[in-house]
CSV table of C-alpha atoms in Angstrom, one decimal:
chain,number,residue,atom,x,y,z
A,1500,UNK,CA,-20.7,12.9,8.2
A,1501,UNK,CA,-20.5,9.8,10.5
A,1502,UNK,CA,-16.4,8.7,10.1
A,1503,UNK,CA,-15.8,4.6,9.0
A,1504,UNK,CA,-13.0,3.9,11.7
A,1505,UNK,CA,-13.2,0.1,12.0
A,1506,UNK,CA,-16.1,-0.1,9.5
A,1507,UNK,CA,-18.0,-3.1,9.4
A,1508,UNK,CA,-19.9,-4.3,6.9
A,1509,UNK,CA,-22.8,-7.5,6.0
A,1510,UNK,CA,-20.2,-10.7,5.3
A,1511,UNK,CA,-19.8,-11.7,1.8
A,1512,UNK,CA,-19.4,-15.7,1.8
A,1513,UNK,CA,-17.6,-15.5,-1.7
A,1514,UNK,CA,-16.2,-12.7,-2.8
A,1515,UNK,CA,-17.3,-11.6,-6.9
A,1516,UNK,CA,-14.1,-9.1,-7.9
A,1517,UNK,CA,-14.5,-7.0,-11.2
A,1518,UNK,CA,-10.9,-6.3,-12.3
A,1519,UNK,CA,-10.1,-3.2,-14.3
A,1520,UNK,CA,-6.8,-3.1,-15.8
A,1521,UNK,CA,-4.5,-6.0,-17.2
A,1522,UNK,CA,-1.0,-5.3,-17.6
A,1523,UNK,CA,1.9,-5.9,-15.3
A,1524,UNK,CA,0.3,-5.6,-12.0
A,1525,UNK,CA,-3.7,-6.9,-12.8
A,1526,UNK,CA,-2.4,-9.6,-14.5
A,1527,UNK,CA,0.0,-11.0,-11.4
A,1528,UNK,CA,-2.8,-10.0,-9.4
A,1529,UNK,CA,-5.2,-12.5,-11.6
A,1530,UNK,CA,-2.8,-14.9,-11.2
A,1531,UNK,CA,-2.5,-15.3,-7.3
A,1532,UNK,CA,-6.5,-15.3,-6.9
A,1533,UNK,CA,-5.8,-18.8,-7.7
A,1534,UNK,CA,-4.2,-19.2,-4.3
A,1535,UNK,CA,-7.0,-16.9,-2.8
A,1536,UNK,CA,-9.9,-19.1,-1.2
A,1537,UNK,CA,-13.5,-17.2,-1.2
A,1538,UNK,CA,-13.0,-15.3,-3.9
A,1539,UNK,CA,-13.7,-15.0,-7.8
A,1540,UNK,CA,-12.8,-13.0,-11.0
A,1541,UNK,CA,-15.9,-12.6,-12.3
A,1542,UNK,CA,-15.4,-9.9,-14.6
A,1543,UNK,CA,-12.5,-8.5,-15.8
A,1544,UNK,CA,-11.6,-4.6,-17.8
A,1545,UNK,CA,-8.8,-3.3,-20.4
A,1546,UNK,CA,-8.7,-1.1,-23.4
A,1547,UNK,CA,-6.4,-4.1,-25.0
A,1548,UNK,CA,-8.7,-6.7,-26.2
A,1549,UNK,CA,-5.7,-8.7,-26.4
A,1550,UNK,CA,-4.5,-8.6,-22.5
A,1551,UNK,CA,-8.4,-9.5,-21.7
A,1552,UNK,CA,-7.9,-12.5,-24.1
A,1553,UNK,CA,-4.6,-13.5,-22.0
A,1554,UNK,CA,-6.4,-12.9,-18.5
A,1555,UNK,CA,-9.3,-15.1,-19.4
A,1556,UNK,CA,-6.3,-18.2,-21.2
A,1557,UNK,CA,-5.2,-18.0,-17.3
A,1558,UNK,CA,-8.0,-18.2,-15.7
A,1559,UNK,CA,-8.9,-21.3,-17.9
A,1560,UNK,CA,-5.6,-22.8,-17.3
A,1561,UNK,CA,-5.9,-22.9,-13.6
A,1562,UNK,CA,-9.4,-24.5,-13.3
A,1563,UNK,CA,-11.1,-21.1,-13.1
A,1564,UNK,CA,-13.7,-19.9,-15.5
A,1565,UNK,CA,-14.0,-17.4,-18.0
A,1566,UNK,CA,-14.4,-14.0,-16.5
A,1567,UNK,CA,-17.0,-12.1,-18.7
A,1568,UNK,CA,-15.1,-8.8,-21.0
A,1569,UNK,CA,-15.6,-5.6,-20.6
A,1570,UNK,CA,-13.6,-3.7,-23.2
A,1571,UNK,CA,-12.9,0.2,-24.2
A,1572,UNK,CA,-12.6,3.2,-22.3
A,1573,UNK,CA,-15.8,2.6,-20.7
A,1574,UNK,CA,-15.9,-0.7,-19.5
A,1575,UNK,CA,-14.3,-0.2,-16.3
A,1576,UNK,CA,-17.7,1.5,-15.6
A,1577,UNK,CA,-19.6,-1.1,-16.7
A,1578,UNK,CA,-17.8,-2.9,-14.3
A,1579,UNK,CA,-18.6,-0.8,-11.3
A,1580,UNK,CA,-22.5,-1.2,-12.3
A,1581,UNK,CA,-22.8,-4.8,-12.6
A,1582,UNK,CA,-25.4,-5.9,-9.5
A,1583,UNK,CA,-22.9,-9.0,-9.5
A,1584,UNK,CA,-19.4,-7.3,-8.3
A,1585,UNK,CA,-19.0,-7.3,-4.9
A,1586,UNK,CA,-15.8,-6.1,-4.9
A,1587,UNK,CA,-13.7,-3.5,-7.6
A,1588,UNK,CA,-10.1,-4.2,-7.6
A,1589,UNK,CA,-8.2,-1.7,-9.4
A,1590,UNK,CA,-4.9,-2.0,-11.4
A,1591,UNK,CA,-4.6,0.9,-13.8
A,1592,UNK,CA,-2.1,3.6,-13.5
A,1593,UNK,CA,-2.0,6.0,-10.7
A,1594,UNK,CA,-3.5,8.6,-11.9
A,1595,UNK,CA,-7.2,7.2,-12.8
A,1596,UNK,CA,-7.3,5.3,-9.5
A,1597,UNK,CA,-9.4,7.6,-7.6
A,1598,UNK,CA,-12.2,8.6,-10.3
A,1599,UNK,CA,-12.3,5.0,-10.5
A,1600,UNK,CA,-12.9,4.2,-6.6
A,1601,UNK,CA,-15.1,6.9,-6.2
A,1602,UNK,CA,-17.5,5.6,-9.2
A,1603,UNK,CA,-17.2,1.6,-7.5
A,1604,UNK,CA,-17.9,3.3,-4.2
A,1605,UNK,CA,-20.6,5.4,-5.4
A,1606,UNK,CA,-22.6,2.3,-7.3
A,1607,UNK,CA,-22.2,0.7,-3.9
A,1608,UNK,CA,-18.9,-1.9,-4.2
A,1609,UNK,CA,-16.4,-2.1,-2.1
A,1610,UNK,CA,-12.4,-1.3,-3.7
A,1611,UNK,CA,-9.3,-2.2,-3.7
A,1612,UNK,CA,-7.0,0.1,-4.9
A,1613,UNK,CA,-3.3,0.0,-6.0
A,1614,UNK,CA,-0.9,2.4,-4.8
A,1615,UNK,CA,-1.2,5.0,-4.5
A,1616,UNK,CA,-4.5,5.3,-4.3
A,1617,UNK,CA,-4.4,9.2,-5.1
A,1618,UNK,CA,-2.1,11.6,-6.1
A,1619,UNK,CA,-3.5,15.1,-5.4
A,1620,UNK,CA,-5.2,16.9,-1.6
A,1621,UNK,CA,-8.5,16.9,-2.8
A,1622,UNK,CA,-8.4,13.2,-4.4
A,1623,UNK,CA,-7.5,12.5,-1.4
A,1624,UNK,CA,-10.5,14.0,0.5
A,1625,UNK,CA,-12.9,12.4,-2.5
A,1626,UNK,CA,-12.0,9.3,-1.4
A,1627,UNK,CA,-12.8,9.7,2.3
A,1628,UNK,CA,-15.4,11.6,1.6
A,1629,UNK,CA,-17.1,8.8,-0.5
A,1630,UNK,CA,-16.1,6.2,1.8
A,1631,UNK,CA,-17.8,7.9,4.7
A,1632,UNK,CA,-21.0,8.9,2.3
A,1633,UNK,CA,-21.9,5.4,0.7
A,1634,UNK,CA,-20.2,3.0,3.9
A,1635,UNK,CA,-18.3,1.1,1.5
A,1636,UNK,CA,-15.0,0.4,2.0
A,1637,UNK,CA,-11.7,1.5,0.5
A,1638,UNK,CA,-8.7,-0.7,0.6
A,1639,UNK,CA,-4.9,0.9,-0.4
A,1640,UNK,CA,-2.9,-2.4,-1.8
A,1641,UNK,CA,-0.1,-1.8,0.2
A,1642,UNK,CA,1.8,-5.1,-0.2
A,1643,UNK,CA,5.1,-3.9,2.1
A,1644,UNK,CA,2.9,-3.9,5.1
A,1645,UNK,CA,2.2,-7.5,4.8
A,1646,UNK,CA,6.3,-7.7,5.2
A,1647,UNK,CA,7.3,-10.8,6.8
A,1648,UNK,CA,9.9,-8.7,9.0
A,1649,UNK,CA,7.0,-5.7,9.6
A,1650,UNK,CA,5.0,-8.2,10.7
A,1651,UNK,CA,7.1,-9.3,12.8
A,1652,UNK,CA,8.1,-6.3,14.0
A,1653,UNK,CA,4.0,-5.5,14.6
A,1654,UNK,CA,4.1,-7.8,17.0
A,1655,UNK,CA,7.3,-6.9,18.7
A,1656,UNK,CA,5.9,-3.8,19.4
A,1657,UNK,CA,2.5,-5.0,20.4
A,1658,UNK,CA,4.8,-7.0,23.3
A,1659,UNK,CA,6.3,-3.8,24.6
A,1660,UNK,CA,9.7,-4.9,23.1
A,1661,UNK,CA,10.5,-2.0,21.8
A,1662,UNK,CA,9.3,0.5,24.3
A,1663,UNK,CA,7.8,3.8,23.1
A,1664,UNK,CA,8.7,4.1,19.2
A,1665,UNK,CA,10.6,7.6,18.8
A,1666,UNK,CA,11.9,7.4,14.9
A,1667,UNK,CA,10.7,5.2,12.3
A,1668,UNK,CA,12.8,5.1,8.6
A,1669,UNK,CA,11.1,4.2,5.6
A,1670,UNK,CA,12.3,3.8,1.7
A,1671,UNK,CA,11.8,3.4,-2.0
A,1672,UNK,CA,15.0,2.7,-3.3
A,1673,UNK,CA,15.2,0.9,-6.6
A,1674,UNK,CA,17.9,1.3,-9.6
A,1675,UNK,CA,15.5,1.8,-12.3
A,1676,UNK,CA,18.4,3.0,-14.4
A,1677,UNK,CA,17.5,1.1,-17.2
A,1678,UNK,CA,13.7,1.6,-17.2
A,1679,UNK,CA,14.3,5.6,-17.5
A,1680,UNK,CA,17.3,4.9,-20.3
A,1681,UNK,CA,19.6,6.8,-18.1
A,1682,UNK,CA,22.4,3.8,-18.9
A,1683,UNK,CA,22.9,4.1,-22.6
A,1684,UNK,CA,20.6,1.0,-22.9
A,1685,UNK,CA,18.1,1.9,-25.5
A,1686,UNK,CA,16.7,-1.6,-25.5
A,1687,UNK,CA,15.5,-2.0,-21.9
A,1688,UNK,CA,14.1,1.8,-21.8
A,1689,UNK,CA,10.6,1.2,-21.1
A,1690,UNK,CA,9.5,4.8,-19.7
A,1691,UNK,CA,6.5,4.1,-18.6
A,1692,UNK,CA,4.0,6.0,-16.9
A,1693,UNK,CA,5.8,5.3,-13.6
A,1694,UNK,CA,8.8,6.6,-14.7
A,1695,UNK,CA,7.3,9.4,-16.2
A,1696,UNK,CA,6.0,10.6,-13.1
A,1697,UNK,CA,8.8,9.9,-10.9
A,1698,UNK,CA,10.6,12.0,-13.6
A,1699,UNK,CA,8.6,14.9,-13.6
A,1700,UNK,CA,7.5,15.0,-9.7
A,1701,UNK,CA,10.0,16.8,-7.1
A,1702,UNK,CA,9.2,15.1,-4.4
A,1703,UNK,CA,8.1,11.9,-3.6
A,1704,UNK,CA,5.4,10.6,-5.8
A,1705,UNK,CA,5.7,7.1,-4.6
A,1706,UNK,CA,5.5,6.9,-0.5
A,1707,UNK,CA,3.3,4.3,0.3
A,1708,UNK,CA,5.9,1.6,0.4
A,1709,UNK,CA,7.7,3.0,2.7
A,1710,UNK,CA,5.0,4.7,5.2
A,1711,UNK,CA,2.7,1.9,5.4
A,1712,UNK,CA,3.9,-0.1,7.6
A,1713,UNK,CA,5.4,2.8,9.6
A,1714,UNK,CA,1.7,4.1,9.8
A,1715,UNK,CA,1.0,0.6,11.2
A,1716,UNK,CA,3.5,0.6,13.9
A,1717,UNK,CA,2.7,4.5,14.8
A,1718,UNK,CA,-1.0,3.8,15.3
A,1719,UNK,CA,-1.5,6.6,12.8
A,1720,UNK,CA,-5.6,7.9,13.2
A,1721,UNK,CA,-5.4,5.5,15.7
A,1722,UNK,CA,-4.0,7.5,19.0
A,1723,UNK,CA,-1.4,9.7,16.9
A,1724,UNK,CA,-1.5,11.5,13.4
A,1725,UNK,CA,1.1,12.6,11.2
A,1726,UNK,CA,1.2,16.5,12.0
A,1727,UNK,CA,3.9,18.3,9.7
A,1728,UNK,CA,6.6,17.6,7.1
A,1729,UNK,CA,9.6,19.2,5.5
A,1730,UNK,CA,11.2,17.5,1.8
A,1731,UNK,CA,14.0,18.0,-0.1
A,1732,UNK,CA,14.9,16.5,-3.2
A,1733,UNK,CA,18.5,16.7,-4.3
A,1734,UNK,CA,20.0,18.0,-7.7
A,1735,UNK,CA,20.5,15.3,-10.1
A,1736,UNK,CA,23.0,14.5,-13.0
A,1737,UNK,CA,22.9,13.6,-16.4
A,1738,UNK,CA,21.5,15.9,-19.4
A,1739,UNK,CA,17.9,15.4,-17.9
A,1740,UNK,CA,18.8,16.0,-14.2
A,1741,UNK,CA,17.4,12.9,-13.2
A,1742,UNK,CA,20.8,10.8,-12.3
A,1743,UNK,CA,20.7,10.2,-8.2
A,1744,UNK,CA,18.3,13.1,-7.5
A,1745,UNK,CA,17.1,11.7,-4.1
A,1746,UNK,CA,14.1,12.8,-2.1
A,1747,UNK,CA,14.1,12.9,1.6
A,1748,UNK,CA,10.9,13.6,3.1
A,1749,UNK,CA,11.0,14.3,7.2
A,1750,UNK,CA,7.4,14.1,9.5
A,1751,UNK,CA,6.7,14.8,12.5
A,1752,UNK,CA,3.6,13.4,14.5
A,1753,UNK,CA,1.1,14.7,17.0
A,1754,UNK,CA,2.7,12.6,19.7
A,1755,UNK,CA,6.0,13.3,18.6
A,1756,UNK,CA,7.8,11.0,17.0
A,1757,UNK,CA,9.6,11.3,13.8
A,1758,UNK,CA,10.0,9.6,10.4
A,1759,UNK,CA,12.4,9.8,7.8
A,1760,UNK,CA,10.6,8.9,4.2
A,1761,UNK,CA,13.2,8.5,1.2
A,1762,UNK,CA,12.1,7.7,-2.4
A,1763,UNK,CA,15.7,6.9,-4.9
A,1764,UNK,CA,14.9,5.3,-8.4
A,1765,UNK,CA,18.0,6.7,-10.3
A,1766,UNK,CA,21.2,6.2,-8.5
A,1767,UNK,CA,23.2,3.0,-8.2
A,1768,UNK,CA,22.2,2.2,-4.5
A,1769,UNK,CA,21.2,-1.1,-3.5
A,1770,UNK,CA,17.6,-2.3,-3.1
A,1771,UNK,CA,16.1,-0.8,0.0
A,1772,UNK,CA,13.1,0.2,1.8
A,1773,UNK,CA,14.9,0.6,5.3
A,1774,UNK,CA,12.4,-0.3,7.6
A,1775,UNK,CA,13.9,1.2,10.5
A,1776,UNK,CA,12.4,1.3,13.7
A,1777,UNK,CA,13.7,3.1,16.7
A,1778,UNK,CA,12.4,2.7,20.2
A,1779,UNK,CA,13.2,3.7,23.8
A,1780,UNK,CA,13.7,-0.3,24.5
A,1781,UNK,CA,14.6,-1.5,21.5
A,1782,UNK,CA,15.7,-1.7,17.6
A,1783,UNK,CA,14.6,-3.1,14.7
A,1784,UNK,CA,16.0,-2.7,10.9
A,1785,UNK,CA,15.9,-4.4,7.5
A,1786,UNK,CA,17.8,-3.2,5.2
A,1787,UNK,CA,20.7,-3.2,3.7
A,1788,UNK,CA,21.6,-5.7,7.1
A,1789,UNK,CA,18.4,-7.5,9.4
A,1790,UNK,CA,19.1,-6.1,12.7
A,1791,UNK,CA,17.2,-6.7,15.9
A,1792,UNK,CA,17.8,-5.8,19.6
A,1793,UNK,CA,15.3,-6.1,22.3
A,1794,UNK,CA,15.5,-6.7,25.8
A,1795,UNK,CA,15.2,-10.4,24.9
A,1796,UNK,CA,18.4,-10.6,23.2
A,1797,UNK,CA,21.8,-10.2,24.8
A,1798,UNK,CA,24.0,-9.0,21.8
A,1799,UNK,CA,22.4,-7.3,18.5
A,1800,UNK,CA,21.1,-9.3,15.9
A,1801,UNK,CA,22.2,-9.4,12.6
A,1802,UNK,CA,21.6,-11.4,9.1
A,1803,UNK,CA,20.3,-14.4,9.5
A,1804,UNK,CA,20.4,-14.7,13.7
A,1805,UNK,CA,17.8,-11.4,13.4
A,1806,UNK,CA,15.9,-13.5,10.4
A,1807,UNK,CA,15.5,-16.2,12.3
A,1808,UNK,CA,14.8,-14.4,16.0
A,1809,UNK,CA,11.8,-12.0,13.9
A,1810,UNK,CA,10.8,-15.9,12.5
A,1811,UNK,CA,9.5,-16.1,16.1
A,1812,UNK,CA,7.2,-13.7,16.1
A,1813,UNK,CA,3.8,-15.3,13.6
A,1814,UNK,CA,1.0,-15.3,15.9
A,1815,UNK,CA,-1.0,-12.6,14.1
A,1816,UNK,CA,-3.5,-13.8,11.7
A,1817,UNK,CA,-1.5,-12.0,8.9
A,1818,UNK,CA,1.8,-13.8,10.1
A,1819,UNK,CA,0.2,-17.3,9.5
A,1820,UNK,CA,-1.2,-16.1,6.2
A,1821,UNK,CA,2.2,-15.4,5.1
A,1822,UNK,CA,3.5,-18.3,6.6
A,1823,UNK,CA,0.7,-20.1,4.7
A,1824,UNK,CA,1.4,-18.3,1.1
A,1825,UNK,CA,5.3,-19.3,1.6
A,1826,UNK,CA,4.1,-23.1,2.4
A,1827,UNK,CA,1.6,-23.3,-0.9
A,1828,UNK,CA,5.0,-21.5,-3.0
A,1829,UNK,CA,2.9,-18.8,-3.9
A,1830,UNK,CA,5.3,-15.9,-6.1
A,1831,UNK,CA,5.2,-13.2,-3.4
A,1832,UNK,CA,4.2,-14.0,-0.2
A,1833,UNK,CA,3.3,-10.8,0.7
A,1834,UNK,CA,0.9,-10.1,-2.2
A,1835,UNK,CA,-0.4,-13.3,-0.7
A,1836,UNK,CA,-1.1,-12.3,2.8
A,1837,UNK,CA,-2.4,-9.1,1.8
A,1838,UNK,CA,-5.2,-10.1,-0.5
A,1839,UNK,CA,-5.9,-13.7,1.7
A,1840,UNK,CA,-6.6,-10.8,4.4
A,1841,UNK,CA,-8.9,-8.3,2.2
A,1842,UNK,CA,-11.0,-11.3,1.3
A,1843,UNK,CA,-11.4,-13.2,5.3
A,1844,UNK,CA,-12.0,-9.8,6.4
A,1845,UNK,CA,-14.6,-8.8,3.5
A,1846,UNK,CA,-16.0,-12.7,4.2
A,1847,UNK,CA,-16.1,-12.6,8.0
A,1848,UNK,CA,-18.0,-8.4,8.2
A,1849,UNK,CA,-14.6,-7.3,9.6
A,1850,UNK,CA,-12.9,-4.1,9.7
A,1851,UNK,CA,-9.8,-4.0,6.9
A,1852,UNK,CA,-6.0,-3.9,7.7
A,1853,UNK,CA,-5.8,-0.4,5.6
A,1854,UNK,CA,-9.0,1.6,5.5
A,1855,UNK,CA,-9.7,4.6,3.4
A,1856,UNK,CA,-8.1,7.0,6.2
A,1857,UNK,CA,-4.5,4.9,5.7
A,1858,UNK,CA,-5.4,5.5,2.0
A,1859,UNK,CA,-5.4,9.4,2.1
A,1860,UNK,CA,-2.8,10.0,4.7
A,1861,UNK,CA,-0.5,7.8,2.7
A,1862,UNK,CA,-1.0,9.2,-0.8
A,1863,UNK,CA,-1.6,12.6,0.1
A,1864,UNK,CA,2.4,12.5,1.4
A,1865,UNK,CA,3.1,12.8,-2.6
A,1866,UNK,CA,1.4,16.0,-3.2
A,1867,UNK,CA,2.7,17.6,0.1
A,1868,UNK,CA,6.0,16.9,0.0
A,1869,UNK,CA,6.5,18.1,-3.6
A,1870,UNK,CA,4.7,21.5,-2.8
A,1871,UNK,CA,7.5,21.4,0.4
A,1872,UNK,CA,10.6,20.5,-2.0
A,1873,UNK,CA,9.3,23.6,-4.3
A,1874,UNK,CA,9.0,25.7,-1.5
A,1875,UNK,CA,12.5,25.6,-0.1
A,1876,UNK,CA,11.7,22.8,3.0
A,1877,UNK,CA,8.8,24.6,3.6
A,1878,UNK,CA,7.0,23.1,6.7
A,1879,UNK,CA,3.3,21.8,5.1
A,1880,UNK,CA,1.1,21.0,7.6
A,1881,UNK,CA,-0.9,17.0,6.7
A,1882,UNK,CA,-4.5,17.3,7.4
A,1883,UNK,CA,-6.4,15.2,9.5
A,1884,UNK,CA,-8.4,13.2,7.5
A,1885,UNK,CA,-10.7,11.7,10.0
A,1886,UNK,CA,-12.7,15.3,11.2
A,1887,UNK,CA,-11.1,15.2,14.5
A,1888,UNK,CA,-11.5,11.2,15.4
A,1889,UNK,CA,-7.9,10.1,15.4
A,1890,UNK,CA,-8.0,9.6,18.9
A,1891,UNK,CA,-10.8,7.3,19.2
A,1892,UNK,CA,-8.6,4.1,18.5
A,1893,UNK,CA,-5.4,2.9,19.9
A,1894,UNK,CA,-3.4,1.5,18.1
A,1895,UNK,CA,-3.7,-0.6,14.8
A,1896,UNK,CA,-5.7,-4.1,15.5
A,1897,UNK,CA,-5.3,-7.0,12.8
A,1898,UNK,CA,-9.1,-8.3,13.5
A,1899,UNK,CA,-9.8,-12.4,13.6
């Protein structure tokens, strides 16, 4: 089957959504459209009458119309049949997010997907497999790639800044204490499905965050591909075993370099996602201190010198966006830039920042690395999703 590399598709001058699934996430991304030019909620999907009730009181309040209801179990496939949806957008949990793209793909719409946007191997290969069958397009919602720093660092790279890129670090780190009860708090215990899974996975159900914009910077299925990894995830404390249990996921590319992937949700660490970059010319890192040093700079960079040194780098058409969203006072600036670039590429025919190949590689790390963990650090070899084409490109291209 012909691969989508760079797809291009006929330009959609505004861009209908059908959004399935209201709560946390669909309803902050409702909100933002409001920021989004060339683009509409027109219909809109939950099994809570009530949430659909809410969604449609914001879109009034913000000069929108009334998106039209879909309710029960079935309307999210009502909302992938409507002739008037250009575009599925997908906020449900994890686990129904591929039988959902695969039906919006398959009645012709395009998707956006939250992450990740599977969570088994042959989910995975579904979605290419539909992608590449019905030339729609499949787009991952990876907000950290859309980073003000990773963008940043993008471009430092694309300037030969940092030389050849050797190692690459990536995180989700996040004291969610609380949400899994582990504090003795009954009252902000929310145990979602989230935490459920992150509870009951040994390895790292939740990479995305932390390999996206490494993919970006590695020109993954674009000159190199991820070839092997080896996980571990520690022991953990407490009556459940959950207290710090830490996985560390290691992966080795084609071209070899390496990447360190770590997902922490239970232990008292600070907030991190790393975003470490190592390369023969220079050095790049975010957390827990911004730290820059290229051949431009004379001493290392650190706080808010390597803040403002990475502030120099906007010339990307993503960089302005967020530049943009932080000049309008949008919530998150990178939720901004991300979905201001889904809909001026979908507008303008262009290929996406994340296609359905990102999608795969990226969420098929969570099956992988838990069937490593089980397996005593087994090496498990990471398919190439692309049938062999992961050389045809070079390097990721942020299209204008």
């Amino acid at each position: 089957m012909e691969h989508v590399l760079e797809l291009r598709c006929e330009p959609i001058p505004l861009v209908r959504i059908g959004l399935i699934g209201l709560g946390g996430r669909g309803m902050k991304t409702l909100e933002r459209y409001v920021y989004i030019p060339g683009a509409a909620i027109t219909a809109i999907a939950d099994t809570d009458d009530a949430r659909m009730e809410a969604a449609n009181d914001c879109l009034m309040r913000t000069g929108r119309p009334r998106a039209d209801m879909h309710a029960g179990s079935e309307g999210w496939r009502e909302i992938c049949r409507r002739p008037d949806i250009d575009l599925v957008y997908i906020c449900t949990d994890w686990s129904t997010h591929c039988r959902m793209a695969v039906e919006a793909m398959t009645e012709g719409k395009h998707v956006a997907v939250e992450v990740p946007a599977a969570t088994t191997m042959d989910e995975c290969h579904r979605l290419v497999e539909t992608a590449e069958r019905y030339r729609r397009h499949c787009f991952m919602t990876e907000n950290c790639c859309y980073d003000h720093f990773a963008l940043a660092t993008l471009e430092m790279k694309a300037q030969g800044l940092l030389g050849d890129i050797t190692h690459c670090e990536g995180a989700y780190i996040h004291n969610l204490r609380d949400t899994f009860g582990l504090t003795g708090n009954a009252a902000t215990a929310t145990l979602g499905w989230m935490e459920r899974c992150c509870a009951h996975h040994r390895g790292n159900p939740y990479p995305t965050h932390g390999i996206g914009p490494i993919g970006w910077l590695l020109g993954l299925h674009r000159g190199d591909r991820m070839d092997y990894l080896t996980s571990l995830t520690s022991r953990g404390g407490g009556s459940d075993e959950l207290l710090g249990r830490v996985n560390t996921t290691l992966i080795r590319t084609v071209g070899g370099a390496s990447i360190m992937l770590q997902l922490d949700v239970t232990s008292m660490r600070p907030y991190s996602r790393l975003q470490t970059v190592v390369g023969t010319q220079g050095y790049v890192q975010k957390y827990p201190l911004p730290t820059v040093k290229t051949p431009q700079t004379d001493t290392i960079l650190t706080a808010d010198d390597a803040l403002a040194y990475a502030d120099g780098f906007h010339t990307s058409h993503a960089a302005r966006l967020w530049q943009e969203g932080r000049a309008k006072g949008v919530p998150n600036e990178m939720n901004y830039t991300m979905d201001a670039r889904l809909i001026y590429c979908l507008q303008h025919g262009l290929p996406l920042d994340i296609d359905v190949y990102d999608a795969a590689e990226w969420s098929c790390l969570a099956e992988l690395s838990e069937r490593s963990a089980r397996e005593g650090s087994r090496p498990v070899s990471i398919p190439d999703f692309t049938h062999g084409h992961w050389q045809d490109l070079c390097g990721h291209r942020i299209h204008v």
